[in-house]
Coordinates of C-alpha atoms in Angstrom, one line a residue:
M1032 CA -0.2 -0.1 0.0
S1033 CA 1.6 3.3 -0.6
D1034 CA 1.4 6.8 1.5
H1035 CA 3.4 8.8 -1.2
L1036 CA 1.8 12.2 -2.6
T1037 CA 2.0 12.3 -5.9
T1038 CA 1.5 16.5 -6.9
D1039 CA 1.6 16.2 -10.5
R1040 CA -0.6 14.7 -13.1
T1041 CA -0.1 13.8 -16.1
D1042 CA -2.1 14.2 -19.3
P1043 CA -5.0 15.8 -18.1
T1044 CA -7.9 15.5 -21.6
T1045 CA -10.4 17.4 -23.2
A1046 CA -13.1 15.0 -21.7
F1047 CA -14.0 13.6 -18.4
D1048 CA -15.9 11.1 -17.3
C1049 CA -16.4 11.2 -13.9
P1050 CA -16.5 7.7 -12.2
S1051 CA -18.3 8.8 -9.3
C1052 CA -21.2 10.6 -10.5
G1053 CA -21.1 10.1 -14.1
T1054 CA -20.6 14.1 -15.4
S1055 CA -18.9 14.0 -18.6
S1056 CA -17.0 17.5 -18.9
T1057 CA -15.3 18.4 -22.2
G1058 CA -14.0 21.1 -23.9
V1059 CA -11.3 22.5 -21.3
P1060 CA -7.9 19.9 -19.7
R1061 CA -9.9 18.8 -16.3
D1062 CA -8.0 16.3 -13.9
H1063 CA -11.0 15.4 -11.4
C1064 CA -14.8 16.1 -11.6
P1065 CA -16.0 19.6 -10.9
Q1066 CA -19.5 18.1 -9.3
C1067 CA -18.4 15.6 -7.0
L1068 CA -14.6 16.3 -7.2
H1069 CA -13.6 12.4 -7.8
T1070 CA -11.6 11.9 -10.0
R1071 CA -9.7 8.2 -12.2
H1072 CA -6.1 7.3 -10.5
R1073 CA -4.0 7.9 -13.3
D1074 CA -1.1 10.1 -13.2
S1075 CA 2.5 8.0 -14.1
A1076 CA 4.5 6.6 -11.1
D1077 CA 1.1 4.6 -10.7
P1078 CA -1.7 4.6 -13.1
C1079 CA -3.9 1.7 -11.5
G1080 CA -7.1 3.4 -12.8
A1081 CA -8.9 2.7 -9.9
P1082 CA -11.7 5.8 -9.0
M1083 CA -10.0 8.6 -6.4
A1084 CA -12.2 9.8 -3.8
P1085 CA -11.5 13.3 -2.3
L1086 CA -10.1 13.8 1.1
A1087 CA -9.3 16.5 2.2
V1088 CA -8.8 21.1 0.4
A1089 CA -4.7 22.0 1.1
V1090 CA -4.2 26.2 1.4
H1091 CA -1.1 26.5 -0.6
G1092 CA -1.3 30.2 0.0
P1093 CA -3.9 32.6 -1.1
G1094 CA -5.4 31.3 -4.2
D1095 CA -4.0 28.3 -4.1
W1096 CA -6.2 25.9 -3.8
R1097 CA -5.4 21.8 -3.7
L1098 CA -7.4 19.2 -3.4
I1099 CA -5.8 16.4 -1.8
H1100 CA -7.6 12.5 -3.8
R1101 CA -7.1 8.7 -2.0
C1102 CA -6.9 6.2 -4.5
T1103 CA -10.2 3.6 -3.4
A1104 CA -7.7 0.9 -4.8
C1105 CA -4.5 1.4 -3.9
A1106 CA -4.8 4.7 -1.2
T1107 CA -2.3 6.4 -3.5
L1108 CA -2.3 10.5 -2.4
T1109 CA -2.3 12.5 -5.1
S1110 CA -3.0 16.3 -5.4
A1111 CA -4.7 18.6 -8.4
P1112 CA -5.1 22.4 -8.5
V1113 CA -9.1 24.0 -7.6
R1114 CA -10.8 24.8 -10.7
A1115 CA -13.3 28.0 -11.5
D1116 CA -15.7 25.5 -11.8
D1117 CA -15.3 23.1 -9.5
H1118 CA -18.8 23.8 -7.3
Q1119 CA -17.9 25.7 -4.2
V1120 CA -20.5 24.3 -2.3
A1121 CA -18.9 20.9 -2.6
L1122 CA -15.2 22.5 -2.1
M1123 CA -16.5 24.2 1.0
A1124 CA -18.0 20.8 2.6
L1125 CA -14.3 19.5 1.8
A1126 CA -13.1 21.7 3.5
V1127 CA -15.2 22.3 6.6
R1128 CA -15.5 18.2 7.1
P1129 CA -12.5 18.7 9.5
L1130 CA -14.0 21.0 11.9
A1131 CA -17.6 19.2 11.7
Q1132 CA -16.2 16.0 12.1
P1133 CA -13.4 16.4 15.1
P1134 CA -11.3 12.8 16.3
F1135 CA -13.2 13.7 19.4
P1136 CA -16.6 14.0 21.3
L1137 CA -17.6 18.2 20.6
G1138 CA -18.8 18.0 24.4
L1139 CA -14.7 17.5 25.8
L1140 CA -13.8 21.3 23.9
G1141 CA -16.3 22.9 27.3
R1142 CA -13.3 21.3 29.4
I1143 CA -10.7 23.1 27.7

């Protein structure tokens, strides 16, 4: 099982068929679905072709958001830039998930 993070995806296509929701996008190069943010594992290091689920949003600086995906078959992590036409609610839901689902009971916050 791989735990490395690949930051560059090769050969984004001009047509993208989502392995999760079935959305088809054409016209601009895409490496993930603009609706549900899923993708397919196709980087050059280990292109197993399995679906990849969005795991998190990483912010590297003002205006530099990246999607972090995990392969459902081999657990490889990849990163891809957020696109202007990505579903804004889906992005925000992914970004706030750690706050909405912390790894501890929220009741403990009142004791700090």
